[in-house]
Coordinates of C-alpha atoms in Angstrom, one line a residue:
M1 CA 30.7 -52.8 39.8
A2 CA 33.8 -52.9 42.0
R3 CA 36.9 -51.2 40.6
H4 CA 40.3 -52.8 41.2
A5 CA 43.8 -51.6 41.1
K6 CA 47.2 -53.3 41.0
F7 CA 49.1 -53.6 44.2
L8 CA 52.1 -51.5 44.9
C9 CA 55.2 -53.3 45.9
V10 CA 57.0 -51.7 48.9
N11 CA 60.5 -52.9 49.6
V12 CA 61.5 -53.4 53.2
I13 CA 64.7 -54.8 54.7
G14 CA 65.0 -58.4 53.8
S15 CA 61.5 -58.6 52.3
F16 CA 58.7 -56.6 50.6
N17 CA 55.0 -55.7 51.2
C18 CA 52.1 -55.4 48.8
K19 CA 50.2 -52.2 49.3
C20 CA 47.1 -50.7 47.7
P21 CA 47.5 -47.3 46.1
P22 CA 45.7 -44.2 47.7
G23 CA 42.0 -44.4 47.3
F24 CA 41.8 -48.1 47.3
T25 CA 41.5 -50.7 50.1
Q26 CA 42.9 -54.2 50.2
H27 CA 40.3 -56.9 50.1
H28 CA 41.8 -60.4 50.3
S29 CA 44.1 -60.4 47.2
S30 CA 42.6 -57.4 45.5
C31 CA 42.6 -53.6 45.8
I32 CA 39.1 -52.2 45.7
D33 CA 38.2 -48.6 45.1
N34 CA 37.0 -46.5 48.1
N35 CA 33.7 -44.7 47.4
E36 CA 34.4 -41.5 49.2
C37 CA 31.0 -40.1 48.1
N38 CA 29.1 -42.8 49.9
A39 CA 31.4 -42.7 52.9
Q40 CA 31.1 -38.9 53.3
P41 CA 27.8 -37.6 51.8
T42 CA 28.7 -34.0 52.6
L43 CA 32.1 -34.2 51.1
C44 CA 31.4 -31.5 48.5
G45 CA 29.2 -29.3 50.7
S46 CA 25.5 -28.4 50.4
K47 CA 25.9 -26.8 46.9
G48 CA 28.0 -29.6 45.4
H49 CA 27.5 -33.0 44.0
C50 CA 30.1 -35.8 44.6
L51 CA 31.2 -38.0 41.7
N52 CA 33.3 -41.0 42.6
T53 CA 36.3 -41.8 40.4
P54 CA 38.8 -44.7 40.6
G55 CA 40.9 -44.0 43.7
S56 CA 39.4 -40.5 44.2
Y57 CA 36.3 -38.2 43.6
N58 CA 35.3 -35.0 41.9
C59 CA 32.9 -32.2 43.1
E60 CA 30.5 -30.7 40.7
C61 CA 28.7 -27.5 41.7
Q62 CA 25.1 -26.4 41.2
K63 CA 24.4 -23.7 38.7
G64 CA 25.5 -20.3 40.0
F65 CA 28.4 -21.8 42.0
T66 CA 32.0 -22.6 41.3
L67 CA 34.6 -24.8 42.9
D68 CA 36.9 -23.1 45.4
N69 CA 40.7 -23.5 45.2
S70 CA 40.6 -26.7 47.3
G71 CA 38.3 -28.3 44.7
S72 CA 36.1 -29.7 47.5
S73 CA 33.7 -26.9 48.2
C74 CA 31.4 -24.7 46.1
E75 CA 31.2 -21.0 46.5
D76 CA 28.8 -18.5 45.0
E77 CA 29.7 -17.2 41.5
N78 CA 29.5 -13.5 41.1
E79 CA 27.8 -13.2 37.7
C80 CA 27.8 -9.4 38.0
S81 CA 31.6 -9.4 37.5
S82 CA 30.7 -9.6 33.8
S83 CA 29.8 -6.1 32.8
A84 CA 27.7 -7.3 29.8
I85 CA 25.4 -9.7 31.7
C86 CA 22.7 -7.2 32.3
G87 CA 23.4 -4.7 29.5
S88 CA 22.1 -1.3 30.5
A89 CA 20.4 -2.6 33.7
S90 CA 22.0 -2.8 37.1
C91 CA 23.2 -6.2 38.2
Y92 CA 22.7 -7.5 41.8
N93 CA 24.4 -10.7 42.8
T94 CA 22.4 -13.2 44.8
L95 CA 23.3 -16.6 46.3
G96 CA 23.6 -18.9 43.3
S97 CA 22.1 -16.4 40.8
F98 CA 21.7 -12.7 40.0
K99 CA 19.1 -10.1 39.2
C100 CA 19.0 -7.4 36.5
V101 CA 17.2 -4.4 37.9
C102 CA 15.9 -1.4 35.9
P103 CA 14.9 2.1 37.0
S104 CA 11.3 2.8 37.8
G105 CA 9.3 2.8 34.5
F106 CA 11.4 0.2 32.8
D107 CA 11.4 -3.6 32.6
F108 CA 14.4 -5.8 31.9
D109 CA 14.2 -7.6 28.6
Q110 CA 16.4 -10.7 28.5
A111 CA 16.2 -11.0 24.7
L112 CA 17.2 -7.5 24.1
G113 CA 19.7 -7.4 26.9
G114 CA 18.6 -4.2 28.5
C115 CA 16.0 -2.0 30.1
Q116 CA 12.9 -1.3 28.0
D117 CA 10.3 1.4 28.6
V118 CA 7.0 0.3 30.2
N119 CA 4.0 1.7 28.5
E120 CA 1.9 2.5 31.6
C121 CA -0.8 3.9 29.4
A122 CA -1.4 0.5 27.7
A123 CA -0.5 -2.1 30.4
G124 CA -3.6 -3.1 32.3
G125 CA -5.5 0.1 31.6
S126 CA -4.7 3.8 31.9
P127 CA -3.7 5.1 35.4
C128 CA -5.1 8.5 34.4
S129 CA -8.6 9.9 34.6
Y130 CA -8.6 12.2 31.6
G131 CA -6.1 10.7 29.2
C132 CA -2.6 9.3 29.4
S133 CA 0.6 9.9 27.4
N134 CA 3.5 7.5 27.7
T135 CA 7.0 9.0 28.2
E136 CA 10.4 7.4 28.4
G137 CA 10.4 5.8 31.9
G138 CA 7.1 7.3 32.9
Y139 CA 3.8 8.8 31.8
L140 CA 1.9 12.1 31.9
C141 CA -1.7 12.4 32.9
G142 CA -3.7 14.9 30.9
C143 CA -6.4 17.2 32.1
P144 CA -9.8 18.3 30.8
T145 CA -9.9 21.2 28.4
G146 CA -9.2 24.5 30.2
Y147 CA -7.2 22.8 33.0
F148 CA -3.4 22.7 33.6
R149 CA -1.4 19.9 35.0
A150 CA -0.1 20.6 38.5
G151 CA 2.6 18.2 39.3
Q152 CA 2.0 14.6 38.3
G153 CA -1.5 13.8 39.4
H154 CA -3.6 17.0 39.6
C155 CA -5.4 19.5 37.4
V156 CA -6.1 23.1 38.2
S157 CA -8.2 25.8 36.6
G158 CA -10.7 28.5 37.7
L159 CA -11.3 32.2 37.7
G160 CA -7.7 32.9 38.5
F161 CA -6.5 31.7 35.1
T162 CA -8.3 34.4 33.1
K163 CA -5.9 36.7 31.2
E164 CA -6.8 39.6 33.4
S165 CA -6.1 37.8 36.7
Y166 CA -3.2 35.4 36.1
F167 CA 0.4 36.6 36.1
P168 CA 2.6 33.5 35.5
A169 CA 6.4 33.6 35.2
P170 CA 7.5 33.7 31.5
P171 CA 7.2 30.2 30.2
E172 CA 9.9 28.4 28.3
E173 CA 9.0 27.6 24.7
D174 CA 8.0 23.9 24.7
E175 CA 5.6 22.8 22.0
E176 CA 5.0 19.5 23.6
N177 CA 3.5 21.1 26.7
L178 CA 1.3 23.6 24.9
L179 CA -2.4 23.3 25.5
S180 CA -4.4 22.0 22.6
P181 CA -7.5 24.2 22.0
E182 CA -9.6 21.0 21.8
A183 CA -7.8 19.0 24.5
C184 CA -10.9 17.4 26.0
Y185 CA -11.4 13.8 27.1
E186 CA -14.3 14.6 29.3
C187 CA -16.5 17.6 28.7
K188 CA -17.7 20.1 31.3
I189 CA -21.4 20.3 32.0
N190 CA -22.8 23.2 34.1
G191 CA -19.3 24.1 35.2
Y192 CA -18.4 20.6 36.4
P193 CA -16.5 17.8 34.6
K194 CA -18.9 15.1 33.4
R195 CA -18.4 12.0 35.5
G196 CA -19.0 8.4 34.5
R197 CA -17.9 8.7 30.9
Q198 CA -15.7 5.9 29.7
R199 CA -12.0 6.8 30.2
R200 CA -9.7 6.6 27.2
S201 CA -6.1 5.7 27.4
V202 CA -3.4 6.7 24.9
N203 CA -0.9 4.1 23.7
G204 CA 1.9 6.6 23.7
T205 CA 2.7 6.1 20.0
Q206 CA 0.3 8.7 18.7
D207 CA 1.0 12.4 18.5
H208 CA -0.2 14.5 21.4
Q209 CA -1.8 17.0 19.1
D210 CA -3.7 14.4 17.2
L211 CA -5.1 12.9 20.4
G212 CA -6.1 16.3 21.8
L213 CA -4.4 15.4 25.1
S214 CA -4.0 18.5 27.4
L215 CA -0.5 18.4 28.7
G216 CA -0.1 22.1 29.5
S217 CA 1.3 22.5 33.0
I218 CA 2.1 25.1 35.7
D219 CA 5.1 25.3 37.9
V220 CA 4.0 24.4 41.4
E221 CA 7.4 25.3 42.8
A222 CA 6.7 29.0 42.3
P223 CA 3.6 30.8 43.7
L224 CA 0.7 31.4 41.4
V225 CA 0.0 35.1 41.3
F226 CA -3.6 36.3 40.9
A227 CA -5.1 39.7 41.1
F228 CA -8.9 40.3 41.7
N229 CA -11.3 43.1 42.2
L230 CA -13.2 42.3 45.4
S231 CA -16.4 43.3 43.7
D232 CA -15.9 40.3 41.3
L233 CA -15.4 37.7 44.0
G234 CA -18.8 36.5 45.0
R235 CA -19.0 33.5 47.4
K236 CA -19.8 31.2 44.5
A237 CA -16.8 32.4 42.4
H238 CA -14.3 29.6 41.8
I239 CA -11.0 31.3 42.4
L240 CA -9.2 28.0 41.8
E241 CA -10.5 24.6 40.8
L242 CA -8.7 21.3 41.6
L243 CA -9.1 17.8 40.3
P244 CA -7.1 14.6 40.8
A245 CA -5.8 13.5 37.4
V246 CA -4.6 10.1 38.6
A247 CA -7.5 7.5 38.9
P248 CA -6.3 6.0 42.3
L249 CA -6.5 9.5 43.9
E250 CA -10.2 10.0 43.1
N251 CA -12.3 9.9 46.3
H252 CA -9.2 9.3 48.4
I253 CA -7.9 12.8 48.9
R254 CA -9.0 16.3 49.8
Y255 CA -7.4 19.6 49.1
V256 CA -6.9 21.8 52.2
I257 CA -5.5 25.2 52.9
T258 CA -2.6 24.7 55.3
Q259 CA -1.1 28.2 55.5
G260 CA -2.2 31.8 55.2
N261 CA -5.8 31.5 56.1
S262 CA -5.8 31.9 59.9
D263 CA -8.6 34.5 59.6
G264 CA -10.8 32.2 57.6
H265 CA -11.3 34.5 54.6
F266 CA -11.1 31.5 52.1
R267 CA -12.5 28.0 52.0
I268 CA -12.1 24.9 49.8
R269 CA -15.3 23.1 49.0
E270 CA -15.7 19.7 47.3
K271 CA -18.6 18.8 45.1
E272 CA -19.0 15.8 42.7
G273 CA -15.2 15.3 42.7
L274 CA -14.3 18.9 42.0
S275 CA -12.7 21.0 44.7
Y276 CA -12.8 24.8 44.4
L277 CA -11.4 27.7 46.4
H278 CA -13.8 30.5 47.2
V279 CA -14.2 33.4 49.6
G280 CA -15.6 32.4 53.0
R281 CA -18.3 33.9 55.2
K282 CA -15.8 36.4 56.7
P283 CA -15.3 39.1 54.0
A284 CA -11.7 39.6 52.8
T285 CA -10.2 43.0 52.8
P286 CA -7.9 44.6 50.2
G287 CA -4.4 43.3 50.5
T288 CA -2.1 40.4 49.6
Y289 CA -2.7 36.9 50.8
L290 CA -0.3 34.0 50.5
L291 CA -2.0 30.7 50.7
E292 CA -0.6 27.2 50.6
I293 CA -2.8 24.3 49.4
V294 CA -1.9 20.6 49.7
S295 CA -3.6 17.3 48.9
V296 CA -4.1 15.2 52.0
A297 CA -5.3 11.5 52.2
L298 CA -8.8 11.3 53.6
S299 CA -7.6 9.1 56.5
H300 CA -5.5 12.0 57.8
L301 CA -8.2 14.7 57.7
R302 CA -9.5 13.9 61.1
E303 CA -6.0 14.5 62.4
L304 CA -6.1 18.1 61.2
P305 CA -8.6 20.1 63.4
K306 CA -7.0 23.2 61.9
P307 CA -5.1 23.0 58.6
E308 CA -2.8 25.8 59.7
A309 CA -1.6 23.7 62.7
A310 CA -0.9 20.6 60.7
K311 CA 2.6 19.1 61.2
D312 CA 4.6 17.0 58.8
L313 CA 2.3 17.5 55.9
D314 CA 4.9 16.3 53.4
S315 CA 4.9 12.8 54.8
M316 CA 1.1 12.6 55.2
A317 CA 0.3 13.9 51.7
G318 CA 3.1 11.7 50.3
E319 CA 1.3 8.6 51.3
T320 CA -1.2 9.2 48.5
G321 CA 1.7 8.6 46.1
Q322 CA 0.8 11.8 44.1
A323 CA 0.9 14.6 46.6
L324 CA 0.3 18.2 45.6
K325 CA 1.7 21.3 47.4
M326 CA 1.2 24.7 45.8
K327 CA 1.2 28.4 46.9
L328 CA -1.2 31.1 45.8
Q329 CA -0.4 34.8 46.0
L330 CA -3.7 36.7 45.9
H331 CA -3.8 40.4 45.4
L332 CA -7.2 41.8 46.3
F333 CA -8.1 45.4 45.5

């Protein structure tokens, strides 16, 4: 429906003129509204919608945009300027919207207005091979009885952990990390962890002691110091045993000696998922040996003709997502 307006009378010398007000056009004896929105479809820009009004127009912006000072263009609204919009999460402004981002191990909960811990042990199955304990922002993978956690993703044990051979640094008192005497999810048979048993995951709400989850750990940042009588070290003796504790690492990594074994006195063998360090064919002599052991993705092993010559081991082992690097100081007498 055409909108009309009254003429404006403009006085001139000796006469007058009839003129339509701004936004209207004369048609015969009437002033008809100009539809600026039809005449200029992009008048409000790509993010605005034009609404015609009598003699003028208004721009309305899409959600996430606001009118600029001219009133004829829409610009992105920075929702992150409000400190409360994401609660405890970090706010990242995007074109026409925003994102609330939480640290790894947390998900943003709009209803609660903040970051909430993800229970990795319950969501979609446990990522661990021998039991899982949820923590704030992460999780811990347990180990079979008699094993210690080494980093996040590996279990170690062996002859070196007997009371007579192992000389660890004085541990800090931490009841949560003490080994439970019955901390076994998968029992050992003939010296090897039984494979194929159904894995159990922990929902993170039960007590570690009740679950029997072995969370005892060693400090891989410091060398493990072992002392052995050479007469006790037969070629079948497991000086050190290593197991991946994180399920995705199984059958995808190998443990290799990368330093301190140039004479070939020691070897790491893998059998049925268990890797163990033992003396090699070349007899070791009394003395001190400092070995470095790392986990390496299987795809990289062919690139390491001699572990001692490997370069950039950090980056290669890191591709597994749960890399291990540890040092052993062996005193043989």
